[in-house]
PDB file of C-alpha atoms in Angstrom:
ATOM      1  CA  UNK A 492     105.046 121.062 121.467  1.00 40.00           C
ATOM      2  CA  UNK A 493     104.225 117.460 120.668  1.00 48.00           C
ATOM      3  CA  UNK A 494     100.594 116.438 120.713  1.00 56.00           C
ATOM      4  CA  UNK A 495     100.463 112.749 121.532  1.00 58.00           C
ATOM      5  CA  UNK A 496      96.782 113.008 122.387  1.00 71.00           C
ATOM      6  CA  UNK A 497      95.762 113.194 118.729  1.00 90.00           C
ATOM      7  CA  UNK A 498      93.745 110.175 117.690  1.00 96.00           C
ATOM      8  CA  UNK A 499      94.547 108.642 114.334  1.00 98.00           C
ATOM      9  CA  UNK A 500      91.720 106.778 112.616  1.00 98.00           C
ATOM     10  CA  UNK A 501      92.266 104.537 109.588  1.00 98.00           C
ATOM     11  CA  UNK A 502      89.172 104.432 107.385  1.00 98.00           C
ATOM     12  CA  UNK A 503      90.125 101.079 105.856  1.00 94.00           C
ATOM     13  CA  UNK A 504      89.732  97.422 106.723  1.00 92.00           C
ATOM     14  CA  UNK A 505      93.073  96.552 105.061  1.00 93.00           C
ATOM     15  CA  UNK A 506      95.321  94.632 107.470  1.00 94.00           C
ATOM     16  CA  UNK A 507      98.302  95.556 105.259  1.00 95.00           C
ATOM     17  CA  UNK A 508      97.675  99.306 105.712  1.00 97.00           C
ATOM     18  CA  UNK A 509      97.235  98.867 109.446  1.00 97.00           C
ATOM     19  CA  UNK A 510     100.476  96.886 109.576  1.00 97.00           C
ATOM     20  CA  UNK A 511     102.420  99.586 107.707  1.00 97.00           C
ATOM     21  CA  UNK A 512     101.202 102.291 110.089  1.00 98.00           C
ATOM     22  CA  UNK A 513     102.041 100.213 113.159  1.00 98.00           C
ATOM     23  CA  UNK A 514     105.523  99.431 111.832  1.00 97.00           C
ATOM     24  CA  UNK A 515     106.026 103.190 111.434  1.00 97.00           C
ATOM     25  CA  UNK A 516     105.287 103.762 115.124  1.00 97.00           C
ATOM     26  CA  UNK A 517     101.642 104.780 114.824  1.00 97.00           C
ATOM     27  CA  UNK A 518      98.650 103.285 116.646  1.00 96.00           C
ATOM     28  CA  UNK A 519      95.575 103.964 114.542  1.00 97.00           C
ATOM     29  CA  UNK A 520      92.050 102.912 115.375  1.00 97.00           C
ATOM     30  CA  UNK A 521      90.235 101.215 112.494  1.00 97.00           C
ATOM     31  CA  UNK A 522      86.753 102.314 111.453  1.00 97.00           C
ATOM     32  CA  UNK A 523      85.517 100.853 108.165  1.00 96.00           C
ATOM     33  CA  UNK A 524      83.661 103.349 105.975  1.00 95.00           C
ATOM     34  CA  UNK A 525      81.260 100.993 104.206  1.00 92.00           C
ATOM     35  CA  UNK A 526      81.531 103.082 101.022  1.00 93.00           C
ATOM     36  CA  UNK A 527      80.122 101.382  97.904  1.00 89.00           C
ATOM     37  CA  UNK A 528      83.246 101.516  95.751  1.00 85.00           C
ATOM     38  CA  UNK A 529      81.385 100.430  92.608  1.00 86.00           C
ATOM     39  CA  UNK A 530      79.176 103.527  92.805  1.00 89.00           C
ATOM     40  CA  UNK A 531      82.089 105.954  92.352  1.00 92.00           C
ATOM     41  CA  UNK A 532      83.707 106.857  89.051  1.00 93.00           C
ATOM     42  CA  UNK A 533      86.493 109.074  87.693  1.00 96.00           C
ATOM     43  CA  UNK A 534      88.210 109.799  84.384  1.00 95.00           C
ATOM     44  CA  UNK A 535      91.547 108.131  85.171  1.00 97.00           C
ATOM     45  CA  UNK A 536      92.712 105.314  87.484  1.00 97.00           C
ATOM     46  CA  UNK A 537      94.706 107.837  89.535  1.00 97.00           C
ATOM     47  CA  UNK A 538      91.681 110.085  89.968  1.00 97.00           C
ATOM     48  CA  UNK A 539      89.519 107.093  90.876  1.00 97.00           C
ATOM     49  CA  UNK A 540      91.933 106.015  93.614  1.00 97.00           C
ATOM     50  CA  UNK A 541      91.868 109.541  95.061  1.00 98.00           C
ATOM     51  CA  UNK A 542      88.059 109.870  94.833  1.00 97.00           C
ATOM     52  CA  UNK A 543      87.620 106.534  96.627  1.00 97.00           C
ATOM     53  CA  UNK A 544      90.086 107.554  99.350  1.00 98.00           C
ATOM     54  CA  UNK A 545      88.298 110.885  99.832  1.00 98.00           C
ATOM     55  CA  UNK A 546      84.915 109.156 100.038  1.00 98.00           C
ATOM     56  CA  UNK A 547      86.124 106.687 102.685  1.00 98.00           C
ATOM     57  CA  UNK A 548      87.769 109.399 104.777  1.00 98.00           C
ATOM     58  CA  UNK A 549      84.806 111.785 104.601  1.00 98.00           C
ATOM     59  CA  UNK A 550      82.260 109.143 105.627  1.00 97.00           C
ATOM     60  CA  UNK A 551      84.303 108.199 108.691  1.00 98.00           C
ATOM     61  CA  UNK A 552      85.219 111.823 109.513  1.00 98.00           C
ATOM     62  CA  UNK A 553      81.505 112.640 109.620  1.00 97.00           C
ATOM     63  CA  UNK A 554      80.840 110.253 112.490  1.00 97.00           C
ATOM     64  CA  UNK A 555      80.417 111.921 115.886  1.00 96.00           C
ATOM     65  CA  UNK A 556      82.668 109.416 117.651  1.00 96.00           C
ATOM     66  CA  UNK A 557      85.720 110.561 115.679  1.00 96.00           C
ATOM     67  CA  UNK A 558      85.434 114.246 116.597  1.00 96.00           C
ATOM     68  CA  UNK A 559      88.910 115.701 117.044  1.00 96.00           C
ATOM     69  CA  UNK A 560      90.671 112.827 115.278  1.00 97.00           C
ATOM     70  CA  UNK A 561      92.843 112.727 112.183  1.00 98.00           C
ATOM     71  CA  UNK A 562      91.170 110.420 109.650  1.00 98.00           C
ATOM     72  CA  UNK A 563      93.175 108.663 106.932  1.00 98.00           C
ATOM     73  CA  UNK A 564      91.416 107.107 103.928  1.00 98.00           C
ATOM     74  CA  UNK A 565      93.212 105.093 101.233  1.00 97.00           C
ATOM     75  CA  UNK A 566      92.236 103.114  98.185  1.00 96.00           C
ATOM     76  CA  UNK A 567      94.325 101.342  95.561  1.00 96.00           C
ATOM     77  CA  UNK A 568      93.729 100.396  91.944  1.00 96.00           C
ATOM     78  CA  UNK A 569      96.038  98.857  89.358  1.00 97.00           C
ATOM     79  CA  UNK A 570      96.397 100.968  86.236  1.00 97.00           C
ATOM     80  CA  UNK A 571      96.917  98.553  83.351  1.00 96.00           C
ATOM     81  CA  UNK A 572      96.683 100.130  79.900  1.00 94.00           C
ATOM     82  CA  UNK A 573      94.751 103.052  81.384  1.00 95.00           C
ATOM     83  CA  UNK A 574      92.082 100.828  82.936  1.00 95.00           C
ATOM     84  CA  UNK A 575      91.511 100.810  86.688  1.00 95.00           C
ATOM     85  CA  UNK A 576      91.529  97.285  88.098  1.00 94.00           C
ATOM     86  CA  UNK A 577      90.325  96.832  91.656  1.00 92.00           C
ATOM     87  CA  UNK A 578      89.638  93.527  93.361  1.00 93.00           C
ATOM     88  CA  UNK A 579      88.810  90.723  90.900  1.00 96.00           C
ATOM     89  CA  UNK A 580      85.170  89.645  90.706  1.00 95.00           C
ATOM     90  CA  UNK A 581      86.042  85.995  91.289  1.00 97.00           C
ATOM     91  CA  UNK A 582      88.617  83.243  90.627  1.00 98.00           C
ATOM     92  CA  UNK A 583      88.154  83.234  86.838  1.00 98.00           C
ATOM     93  CA  UNK A 584      88.671  86.996  86.712  1.00 97.00           C
ATOM     94  CA  UNK A 585      91.812  86.668  88.865  1.00 98.00           C
ATOM     95  CA  UNK A 586      93.275  84.018  86.540  1.00 98.00           C
ATOM     96  CA  UNK A 587      92.514  86.136  83.458  1.00 97.00           C
ATOM     97  CA  UNK A 588      94.124  89.171  85.124  1.00 97.00           C
ATOM     98  CA  UNK A 589      97.332  87.324  85.869  1.00 98.00           C
ATOM     99  CA  UNK A 590      97.499  85.895  82.358  1.00 97.00           C
ATOM    100  CA  UNK A 591      97.136  89.458  81.028  1.00 96.00           C
ATOM    101  CA  UNK A 592      99.660  90.982  83.473  1.00 97.00           C
ATOM    102  CA  UNK A 593     102.523  88.504  83.326  1.00 97.00           C
ATOM    103  CA  UNK A 594     105.669  89.752  81.659  1.00 98.00           C
ATOM    104  CA  UNK A 595     104.322  93.301  81.672  1.00 98.00           C
ATOM    105  CA  UNK A 596     104.262  96.369  83.886  1.00 98.00           C
ATOM    106  CA  UNK A 597     101.372  98.166  85.520  1.00 98.00           C
ATOM    107  CA  UNK A 598     101.110 101.163  87.820  1.00 98.00           C
ATOM    108  CA  UNK A 599      99.659 100.703  91.290  1.00 98.00           C
ATOM    109  CA  UNK A 600      97.892 103.930  92.194  1.00 98.00           C
ATOM    110  CA  UNK A 601      96.889 104.554  95.804  1.00 98.00           C
ATOM    111  CA  UNK A 602      94.742 107.519  96.745  1.00 98.00           C
ATOM    112  CA  UNK A 603      95.432 109.050 100.150  1.00 98.00           C
ATOM    113  CA  UNK A 604      93.142 111.476 101.971  1.00 98.00           C
ATOM    114  CA  UNK A 605      93.681 112.951 105.435  1.00 98.00           C
ATOM    115  CA  UNK A 606      90.979 114.949 107.214  1.00 98.00           C
ATOM    116  CA  UNK A 607      91.610 116.886 110.426  1.00 98.00           C
ATOM    117  CA  UNK A 608      88.208 116.777 112.121  1.00 98.00           C
ATOM    118  CA  UNK A 609      89.326 119.532 114.521  1.00 96.00           C
ATOM    119  CA  UNK A 610      89.710 122.083 111.742  1.00 97.00           C
ATOM    120  CA  UNK A 611      87.705 120.505 108.920  1.00 97.00           C
ATOM    121  CA  UNK A 612      90.742 120.769 106.627  1.00 98.00           C
ATOM    122  CA  UNK A 613      91.236 117.998 104.075  1.00 98.00           C
ATOM    123  CA  UNK A 614      94.210 117.117 101.864  1.00 98.00           C
ATOM    124  CA  UNK A 615      94.500 114.356  99.296  1.00 98.00           C
ATOM    125  CA  UNK A 616      96.868 113.026  96.652  1.00 98.00           C
ATOM    126  CA  UNK A 617      97.593 109.847  94.698  1.00 98.00           C
ATOM    127  CA  UNK A 618     100.899 107.968  94.886  1.00 98.00           C
ATOM    128  CA  UNK A 619     102.004 105.833  91.929  1.00 98.00           C
ATOM    129  CA  UNK A 620     104.451 102.917  91.811  1.00 98.00           C
ATOM    130  CA  UNK A 621     105.328 100.874  88.726  1.00 98.00           C
ATOM    131  CA  UNK A 622     105.093  97.110  89.243  1.00 98.00           C
ATOM    132  CA  UNK A 623     107.032  94.746  86.976  1.00 98.00           C
ATOM    133  CA  UNK A 624     105.249  91.404  86.784  1.00 98.00           C
ATOM    134  CA  UNK A 625     107.165  88.176  86.295  1.00 98.00           C
ATOM    135  CA  UNK A 626     106.023  85.277  84.166  1.00 98.00           C
ATOM    136  CA  UNK A 627     104.372  82.676  86.390  1.00 98.00           C
ATOM    137  CA  UNK A 628     103.180  79.529  84.623  1.00 98.00           C
ATOM    138  CA  UNK A 629      99.496  78.731  84.246  1.00 98.00           C
ATOM    139  CA  UNK A 630      99.951  76.160  87.029  1.00 98.00           C
ATOM    140  CA  UNK A 631     101.478  78.749  89.356  1.00 98.00           C
ATOM    141  CA  UNK A 632      98.686  81.201  88.587  1.00 98.00           C
ATOM    142  CA  UNK A 633      96.059  78.529  89.299  1.00 98.00           C
ATOM    143  CA  UNK A 634      97.726  77.640  92.612  1.00 98.00           C
ATOM    144  CA  UNK A 635      97.941  81.299  93.605  1.00 98.00           C
ATOM    145  CA  UNK A 636      94.291  81.981  92.796  1.00 98.00           C
ATOM    146  CA  UNK A 637      93.289  78.820  94.674  1.00 98.00           C
ATOM    147  CA  UNK A 638      94.966  80.261  97.792  1.00 98.00           C
ATOM    148  CA  UNK A 639      92.248  82.935  97.820  1.00 97.00           C
ATOM    149  CA  UNK A 640      94.693  85.787  98.414  1.00 96.00           C
ATOM    150  CA  UNK A 641      94.249  87.638  95.100  1.00 97.00           C
ATOM    151  CA  UNK A 642      90.463  87.830  95.503  1.00 96.00           C
ATOM    152  CA  UNK A 643      90.760  90.378  98.319  1.00 93.00           C
ATOM    153  CA  UNK A 644      93.333  92.826  96.939  1.00 93.00           C
ATOM    154  CA  UNK A 645      93.457  95.500  94.244  1.00 92.00           C
ATOM    155  CA  UNK A 646      95.014  94.215  91.038  1.00 94.00           C
ATOM    156  CA  UNK A 647      94.824  90.592  92.278  1.00 97.00           C
ATOM    157  CA  UNK A 648      98.330  90.646  93.789  1.00 97.00           C
ATOM    158  CA  UNK A 649     100.263  91.727  96.864  1.00 95.00           C
ATOM    159  CA  UNK A 650     103.900  92.631  97.357  1.00 94.00           C
ATOM    160  CA  UNK A 651     103.930  91.209 100.875  1.00 92.00           C
ATOM    161  CA  UNK A 652     102.192  87.888 100.286  1.00 94.00           C
ATOM    162  CA  UNK A 653     102.143  84.747  98.165  1.00 97.00           C
ATOM    163  CA  UNK A 654     102.437  86.611  94.872  1.00 97.00           C
ATOM    164  CA  UNK A 655     105.785  88.207  95.847  1.00 97.00           C
ATOM    165  CA  UNK A 656     107.781  85.526  93.935  1.00 98.00           C
ATOM    166  CA  UNK A 657     105.831  86.429  90.777  1.00 98.00           C
ATOM    167  CA  UNK A 658     106.824  90.109  90.883  1.00 98.00           C
ATOM    168  CA  UNK A 659     110.179  91.034  89.328  1.00 98.00           C
ATOM    169  CA  UNK A 660     110.342  94.392  91.088  1.00 97.00           C
ATOM    170  CA  UNK A 661     108.864  97.821  91.640  1.00 98.00           C
ATOM    171  CA  UNK A 662     109.962 101.301  90.621  1.00 98.00           C
ATOM    172  CA  UNK A 663     108.951 103.729  93.338  1.00 97.00           C
ATOM    173  CA  UNK A 664     107.628 103.372  96.874  1.00 97.00           C
ATOM    174  CA  UNK A 665     107.042  99.679  97.731  1.00 97.00           C
ATOM    175  CA  UNK A 666     104.824 100.634 100.688  1.00 97.00           C
ATOM    176  CA  UNK A 667     102.444 102.230  98.220  1.00 98.00           C
ATOM    177  CA  UNK A 668     101.985  98.828  96.552  1.00 97.00           C
ATOM    178  CA  UNK A 669     101.294  97.207  99.927  1.00 96.00           C
ATOM    179  CA  UNK A 670      98.605  99.811 100.493  1.00 95.00           C
ATOM    180  CA  UNK A 671      99.913 103.115 101.818  1.00 97.00           C
ATOM    181  CA  UNK A 672     102.780 105.484 101.017  1.00 98.00           C
ATOM    182  CA  UNK A 673     104.295 106.584 104.327  1.00 98.00           C
ATOM    183  CA  UNK A 674     106.345 109.403 102.695  1.00 98.00           C
ATOM    184  CA  UNK A 675     103.163 110.802 101.113  1.00 98.00           C
ATOM    185  CA  UNK A 676     101.258 110.439 104.393  1.00 98.00           C
ATOM    186  CA  UNK A 677     104.010 112.430 106.156  1.00 98.00           C
ATOM    187  CA  UNK A 678     103.708 115.222 103.577  1.00 98.00           C
ATOM    188  CA  UNK A 679      99.904 115.319 103.794  1.00 98.00           C
ATOM    189  CA  UNK A 680     100.026 115.498 107.590  1.00 98.00           C
ATOM    190  CA  UNK A 681     102.583 118.320 107.318  1.00 98.00           C
ATOM    191  CA  UNK A 682     100.135 120.193 105.060  1.00 98.00           C
ATOM    192  CA  UNK A 683      97.723 120.022 108.020  1.00 98.00           C
ATOM    193  CA  UNK A 684     100.459 121.281 110.394  1.00 97.00           C
ATOM    194  CA  UNK A 685     100.829 117.862 112.010  1.00 97.00           C
ATOM    195  CA  UNK A 686     104.261 116.242 112.373  1.00 96.00           C
ATOM    196  CA  UNK A 687     104.158 112.466 111.916  1.00 97.00           C
ATOM    197  CA  UNK A 688     106.634 112.136 114.797  1.00 96.00           C
ATOM    198  CA  UNK A 689     104.041 113.701 117.112  1.00 95.00           C
ATOM    199  CA  UNK A 690     101.763 110.750 116.386  1.00 96.00           C
ATOM    200  CA  UNK A 691     104.303 108.120 117.390  1.00 95.00           C
ATOM    201  CA  UNK A 692     102.959 105.896 120.137  1.00 88.00           C
TER     202      UNK A 692
END
C-alpha cells in the first residue's frame, strides 16, 4: 500500500538539494537546522560530512512540528589531500582554493541521514564522487569569485552553476556533487521500509 501522506522534511537551506528532490518527484518541506557546523569535528572528511548530516537531521527531527515526518539531513565537504574543505571563509580563501585545486582531482563527500520520526529509526551514510578540476586562468578564477557563487558552497564550486566550465568531469554520481545522491537516498529510505516511489507527489 502506498503512503502518500508521509511528510518529507529537508533539514537544509540548499536550493540545489531542494531542486534535486523536486526534479525526482518529491515535495519536501524545508526546515533549516541552525547547526553550528564549525563546532563539529571528525577524523576524516567522509566522517565529518556524515556527522554534520546526522546533526542537522536530529535537530530538525526533534522539533514537535515534524512529528510523523521523514527528515533528511545532508552536508557536503570537499576532500582535498585528506583535508575537509567546506565553504570558503571569504573571497581570498576562495581564490586560493581554486589556485590549489586547478588541474587536480578532489573527492566531494556528502553525508546523508534519514530519520523516521514515527519509529525513531535513523540511517546514515556518506556518498563520494571524484571531481576533476580544469585549469581556469587567474583571471577566470577572479571573475568567478567576484560572482559570489563560490562563497556559499562546499569546496568553492558547483557542478550546476558558473563553475561548470572549469570542471573537466566527475567520476561517480553527479547529483552527489550538486548536493544529494538520489540513489543513496533511495537505499536509505528502503532501509527504513519506505519506498521512494511512495513519496512521489
